[in-house]
CSV table of C-alpha atoms and ligand atoms in Angstrom, one decimal:
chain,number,residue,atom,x,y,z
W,196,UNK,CA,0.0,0.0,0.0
W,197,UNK,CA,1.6,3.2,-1.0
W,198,UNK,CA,-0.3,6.8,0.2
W,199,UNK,CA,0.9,10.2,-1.2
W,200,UNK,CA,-0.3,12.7,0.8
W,201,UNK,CA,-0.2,16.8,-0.7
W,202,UNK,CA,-0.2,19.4,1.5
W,203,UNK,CA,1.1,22.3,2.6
W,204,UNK,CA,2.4,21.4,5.7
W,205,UNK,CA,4.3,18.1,5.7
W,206,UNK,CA,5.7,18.8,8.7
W,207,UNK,CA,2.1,18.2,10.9
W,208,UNK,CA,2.5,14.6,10.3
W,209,UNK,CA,6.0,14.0,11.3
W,210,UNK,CA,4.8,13.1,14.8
W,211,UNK,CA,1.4,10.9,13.9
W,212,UNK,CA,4.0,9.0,11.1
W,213,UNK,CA,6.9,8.2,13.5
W,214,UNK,CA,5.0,6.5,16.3
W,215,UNK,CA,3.9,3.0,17.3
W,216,UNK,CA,1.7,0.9,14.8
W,217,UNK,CA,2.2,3.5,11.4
W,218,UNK,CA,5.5,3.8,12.7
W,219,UNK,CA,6.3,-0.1,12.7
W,220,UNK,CA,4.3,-0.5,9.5
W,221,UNK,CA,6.5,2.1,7.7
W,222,UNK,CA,9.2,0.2,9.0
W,223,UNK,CA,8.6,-3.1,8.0
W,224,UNK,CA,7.8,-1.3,4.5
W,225,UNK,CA,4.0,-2.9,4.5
W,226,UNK,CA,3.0,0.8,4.0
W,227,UNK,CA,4.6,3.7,2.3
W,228,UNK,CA,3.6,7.4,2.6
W,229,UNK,CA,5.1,9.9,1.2
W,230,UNK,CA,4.2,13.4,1.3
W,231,UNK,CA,4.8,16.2,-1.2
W,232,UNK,CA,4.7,19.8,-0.2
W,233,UNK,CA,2.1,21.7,-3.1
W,234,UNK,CA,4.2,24.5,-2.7
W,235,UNK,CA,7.0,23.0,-5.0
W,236,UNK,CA,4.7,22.6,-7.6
W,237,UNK,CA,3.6,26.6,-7.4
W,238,UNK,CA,5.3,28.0,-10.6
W,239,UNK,CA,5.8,31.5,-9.8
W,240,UNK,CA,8.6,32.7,-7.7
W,241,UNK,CA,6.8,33.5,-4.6
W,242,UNK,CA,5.7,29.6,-4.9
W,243,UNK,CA,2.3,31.3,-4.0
W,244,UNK,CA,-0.6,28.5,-3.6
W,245,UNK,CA,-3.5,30.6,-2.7
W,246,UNK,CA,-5.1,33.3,-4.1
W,247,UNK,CA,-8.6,35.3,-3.9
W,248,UNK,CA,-11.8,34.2,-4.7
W,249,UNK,CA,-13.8,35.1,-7.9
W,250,UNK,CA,-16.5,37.1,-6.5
W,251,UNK,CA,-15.3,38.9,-3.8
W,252,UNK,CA,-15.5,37.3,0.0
W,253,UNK,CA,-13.0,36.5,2.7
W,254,UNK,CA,-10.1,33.8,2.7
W,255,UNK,CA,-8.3,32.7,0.1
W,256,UNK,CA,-8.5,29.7,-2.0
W,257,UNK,CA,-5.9,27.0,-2.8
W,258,UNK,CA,-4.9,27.5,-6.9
W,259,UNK,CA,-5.6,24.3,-8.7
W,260,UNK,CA,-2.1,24.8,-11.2
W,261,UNK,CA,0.3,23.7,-8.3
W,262,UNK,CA,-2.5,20.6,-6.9
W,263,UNK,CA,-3.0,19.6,-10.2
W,264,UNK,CA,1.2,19.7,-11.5
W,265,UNK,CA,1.6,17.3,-8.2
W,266,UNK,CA,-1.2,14.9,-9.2
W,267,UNK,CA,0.0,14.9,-12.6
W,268,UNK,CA,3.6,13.8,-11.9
W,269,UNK,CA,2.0,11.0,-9.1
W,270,UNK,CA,-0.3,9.5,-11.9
W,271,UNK,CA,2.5,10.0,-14.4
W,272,UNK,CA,4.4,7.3,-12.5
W,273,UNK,CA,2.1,5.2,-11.3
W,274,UNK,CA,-2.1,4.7,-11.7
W,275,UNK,CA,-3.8,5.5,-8.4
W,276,UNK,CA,-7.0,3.9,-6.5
W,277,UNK,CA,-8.8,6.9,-5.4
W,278,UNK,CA,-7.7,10.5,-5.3
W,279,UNK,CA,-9.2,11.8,-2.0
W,280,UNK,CA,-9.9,15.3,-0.8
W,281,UNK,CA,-10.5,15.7,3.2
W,282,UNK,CA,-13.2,18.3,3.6
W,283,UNK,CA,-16.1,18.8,5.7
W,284,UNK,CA,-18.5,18.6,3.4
W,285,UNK,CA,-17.4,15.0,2.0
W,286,UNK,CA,-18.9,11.7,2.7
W,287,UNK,CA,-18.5,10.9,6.7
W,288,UNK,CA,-15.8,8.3,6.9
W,289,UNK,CA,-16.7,5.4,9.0
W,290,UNK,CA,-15.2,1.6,9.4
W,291,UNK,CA,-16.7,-0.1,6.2
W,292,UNK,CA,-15.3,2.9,3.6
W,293,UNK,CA,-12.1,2.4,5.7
W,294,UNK,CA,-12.0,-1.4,5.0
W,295,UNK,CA,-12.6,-0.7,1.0
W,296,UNK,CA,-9.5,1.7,1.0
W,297,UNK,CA,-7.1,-0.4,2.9
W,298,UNK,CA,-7.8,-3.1,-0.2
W,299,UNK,CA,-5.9,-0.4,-2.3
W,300,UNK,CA,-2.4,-0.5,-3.7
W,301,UNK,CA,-2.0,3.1,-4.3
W,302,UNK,CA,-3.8,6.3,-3.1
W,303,UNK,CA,-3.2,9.9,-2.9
W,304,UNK,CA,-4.7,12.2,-0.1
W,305,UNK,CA,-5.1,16.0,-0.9
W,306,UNK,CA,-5.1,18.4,2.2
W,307,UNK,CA,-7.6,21.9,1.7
W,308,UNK,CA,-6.4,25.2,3.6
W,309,UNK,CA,-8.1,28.4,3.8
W,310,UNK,CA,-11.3,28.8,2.3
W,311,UNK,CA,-11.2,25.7,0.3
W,312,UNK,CA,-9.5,24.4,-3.1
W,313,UNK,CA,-10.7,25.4,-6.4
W,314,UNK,CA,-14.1,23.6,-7.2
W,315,UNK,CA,-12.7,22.7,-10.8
W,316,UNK,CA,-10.0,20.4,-8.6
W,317,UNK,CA,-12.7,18.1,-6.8
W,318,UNK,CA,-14.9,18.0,-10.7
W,319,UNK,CA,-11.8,17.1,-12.7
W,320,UNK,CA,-9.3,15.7,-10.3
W,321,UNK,CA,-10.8,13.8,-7.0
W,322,UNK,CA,-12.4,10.8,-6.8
W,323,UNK,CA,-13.7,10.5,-3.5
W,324,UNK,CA,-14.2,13.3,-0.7
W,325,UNK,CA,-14.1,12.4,2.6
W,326,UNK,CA,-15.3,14.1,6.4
W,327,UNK,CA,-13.9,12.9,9.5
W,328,UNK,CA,-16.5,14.6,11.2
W,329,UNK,CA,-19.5,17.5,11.6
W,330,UNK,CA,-17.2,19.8,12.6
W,331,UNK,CA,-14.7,22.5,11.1
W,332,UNK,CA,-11.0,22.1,11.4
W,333,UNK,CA,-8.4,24.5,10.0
W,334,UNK,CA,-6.9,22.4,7.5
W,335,UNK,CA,-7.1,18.7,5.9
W,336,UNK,CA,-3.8,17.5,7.9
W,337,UNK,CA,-5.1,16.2,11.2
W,338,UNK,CA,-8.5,14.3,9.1
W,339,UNK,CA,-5.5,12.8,6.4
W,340,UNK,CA,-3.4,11.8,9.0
W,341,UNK,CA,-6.3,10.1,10.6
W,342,UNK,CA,-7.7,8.4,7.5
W,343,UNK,CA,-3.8,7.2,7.3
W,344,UNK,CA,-3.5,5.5,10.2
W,345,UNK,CA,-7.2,3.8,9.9
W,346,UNK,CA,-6.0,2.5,6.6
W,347,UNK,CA,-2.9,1.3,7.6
W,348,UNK,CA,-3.4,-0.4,10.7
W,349,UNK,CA,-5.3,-2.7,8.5
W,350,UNK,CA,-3.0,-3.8,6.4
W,351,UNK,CA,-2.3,-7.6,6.7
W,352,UNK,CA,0.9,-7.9,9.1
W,353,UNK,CA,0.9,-4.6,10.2
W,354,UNK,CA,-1.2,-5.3,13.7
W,355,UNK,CA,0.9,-8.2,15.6
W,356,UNK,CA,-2.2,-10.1,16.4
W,357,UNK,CA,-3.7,-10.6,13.6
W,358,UNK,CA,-7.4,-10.7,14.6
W,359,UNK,CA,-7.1,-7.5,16.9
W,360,UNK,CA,-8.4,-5.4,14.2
W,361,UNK,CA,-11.7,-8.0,13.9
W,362,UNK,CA,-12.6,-7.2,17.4
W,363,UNK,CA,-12.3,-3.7,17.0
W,364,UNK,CA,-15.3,-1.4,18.1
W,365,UNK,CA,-17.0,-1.1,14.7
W,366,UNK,CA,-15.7,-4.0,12.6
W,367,UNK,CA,-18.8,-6.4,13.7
W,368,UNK,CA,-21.3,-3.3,13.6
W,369,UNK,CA,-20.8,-3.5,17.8
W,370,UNK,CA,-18.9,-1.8,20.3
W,371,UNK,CA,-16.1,-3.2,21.7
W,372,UNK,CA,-16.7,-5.2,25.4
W,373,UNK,CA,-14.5,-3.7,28.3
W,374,UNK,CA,-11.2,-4.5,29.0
W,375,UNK,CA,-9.3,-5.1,32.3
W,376,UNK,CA,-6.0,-5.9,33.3
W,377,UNK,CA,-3.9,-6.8,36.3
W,378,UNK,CA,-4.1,-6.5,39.2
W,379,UNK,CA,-7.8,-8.1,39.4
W,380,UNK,CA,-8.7,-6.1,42.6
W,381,UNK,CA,-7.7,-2.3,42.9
W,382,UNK,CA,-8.5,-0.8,46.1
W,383,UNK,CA,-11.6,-3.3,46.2
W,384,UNK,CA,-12.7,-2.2,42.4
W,385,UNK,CA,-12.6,-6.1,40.8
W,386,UNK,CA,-12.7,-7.6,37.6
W,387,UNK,CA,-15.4,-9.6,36.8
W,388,UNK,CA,-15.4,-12.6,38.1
W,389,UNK,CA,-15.9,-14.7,34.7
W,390,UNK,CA,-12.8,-12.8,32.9
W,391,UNK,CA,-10.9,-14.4,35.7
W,392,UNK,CA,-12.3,-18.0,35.3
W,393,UNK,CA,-10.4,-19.7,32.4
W,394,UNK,CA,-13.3,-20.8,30.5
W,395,UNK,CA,-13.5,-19.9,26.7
W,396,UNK,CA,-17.0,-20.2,25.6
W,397,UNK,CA,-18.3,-18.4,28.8
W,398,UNK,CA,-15.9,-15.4,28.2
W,399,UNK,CA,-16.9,-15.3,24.5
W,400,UNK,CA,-20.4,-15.3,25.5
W,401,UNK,CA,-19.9,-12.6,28.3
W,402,UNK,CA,-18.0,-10.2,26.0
W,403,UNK,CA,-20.6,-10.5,23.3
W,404,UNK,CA,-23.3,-9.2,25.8
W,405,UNK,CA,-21.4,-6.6,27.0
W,406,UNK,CA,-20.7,-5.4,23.3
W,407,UNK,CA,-24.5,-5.6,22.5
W,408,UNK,CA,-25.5,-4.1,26.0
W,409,UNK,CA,-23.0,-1.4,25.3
W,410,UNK,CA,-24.1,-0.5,21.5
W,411,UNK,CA,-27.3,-0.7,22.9
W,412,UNK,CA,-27.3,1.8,25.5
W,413,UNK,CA,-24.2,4.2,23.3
W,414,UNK,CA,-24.8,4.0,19.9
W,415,UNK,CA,-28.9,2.3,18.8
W,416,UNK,CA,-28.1,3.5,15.6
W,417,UNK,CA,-25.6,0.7,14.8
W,418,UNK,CA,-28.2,-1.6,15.6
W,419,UNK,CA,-30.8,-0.5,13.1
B,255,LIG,N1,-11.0,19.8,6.8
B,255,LIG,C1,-11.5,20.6,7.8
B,255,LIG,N2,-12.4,20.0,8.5
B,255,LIG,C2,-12.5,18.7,8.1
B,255,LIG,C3,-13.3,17.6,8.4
B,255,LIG,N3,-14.2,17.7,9.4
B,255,LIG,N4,-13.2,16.5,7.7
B,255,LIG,C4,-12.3,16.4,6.7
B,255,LIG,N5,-11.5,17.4,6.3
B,255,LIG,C5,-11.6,18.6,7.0
């Protein structure tokens, strides 16, 4: 799997990129993401991205000449999946659209800024546009490093245990039961008792009514 992120601050995702599980992945080369500054791609000699909206209005708005120069050389080299644009007003990303990416071989990820990217990018250019949530943030960095690390964690080898990511909160359509850990009494707060008792099926059982109890009372909705 091979992500190319553009944005124009590559920096932001030098910490989420060089920790634990995307950190590992990157390492053992199961995922590769490479990010490409747009600003290299501007063409005049204040390698300006941005400039004022048609019409009048505040904030600027990302140019599509330096975007589009950095998606041509990507697809020049290789053919790409999905060309995704984080926005807020894109499809709300959720665990089954996350499964259908991490199938891909190759995908690019475009960051917005400002006021938004010229609508003639997301007609002619993107394939999919994508929300992590209903709510404004100031740039597509922090929802692209996100989508990232959903992706990737998925990739086969990439989690040690390989069925962790099947019991994950979401993957069955449940939450996730609780977890506990030792010691088995804290300052008289215990672990229940049939975590404790060795036997399988009665765990598997337990945990599957504590998923549906929890979904139930958190999130109906998933059990529409
Ligand atoms: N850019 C700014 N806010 C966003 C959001 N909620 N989802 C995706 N991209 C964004």
């Amino acid at each position: 799997m091979r992500i190319d992120i553009l944005t124009i601050f590559p920096e932001m995702f030098t910490g989420p990129f060089s920790h634990s599980i995307v950190k590992r992945a990157l390492e053992k080369r199961l995922a590769e993401i490479h990010l490409h500054n747009i600003r290299d791609y501007a063409t005049d000699k204040h390698r300006r991205v941005d400039d004022y909206p048609f019409g009048g209005g505040a904030g600027m708005v990302m140019m599509i000449e330096p975007i589009e120069r950095c998606i041509e050389k990507l697809t020049s080299e290789r053919s790409y999946d999905e060309v995704i644009f984080m926005t807020p007003d894109g499809d709300l990303l959720d665990q089954p659209l996350v499964n259908k990416l991490s199938v891909h071989k190759n995908l690019i990820i475009l960051c917005g800024h400002y006021k938004g990217i010229d609508e003639r990018i997301r007609e002619h250019l993107i394939t999919v546009e994508l929300s992590i949530g209903n709510y404004v943030l100031s740039g597509g960095e922090l929802p692209a490093a996100l989508l990232a690390d959903a992706i990737v964690r998925l990739i086969p080898g990439v989690l040690g245990d390989e069925t962790s990511a099947l019991s994950d909160s979401y993957q069955d359509g449940l939450l996730s039961p609780p977890v506990y850990t030792r010691p088995s009494d804290y300052k008289g707060w215990k672990v229940p008792d049939v975590l404790l008792s060795g036997h399988d099926k009665k765990i598997d059982e337990w945990r599957h009514e504590q998923a549906l109890n929890r979904t139930r009372q958190r999130r109906p909705d998933l059990l529409d």
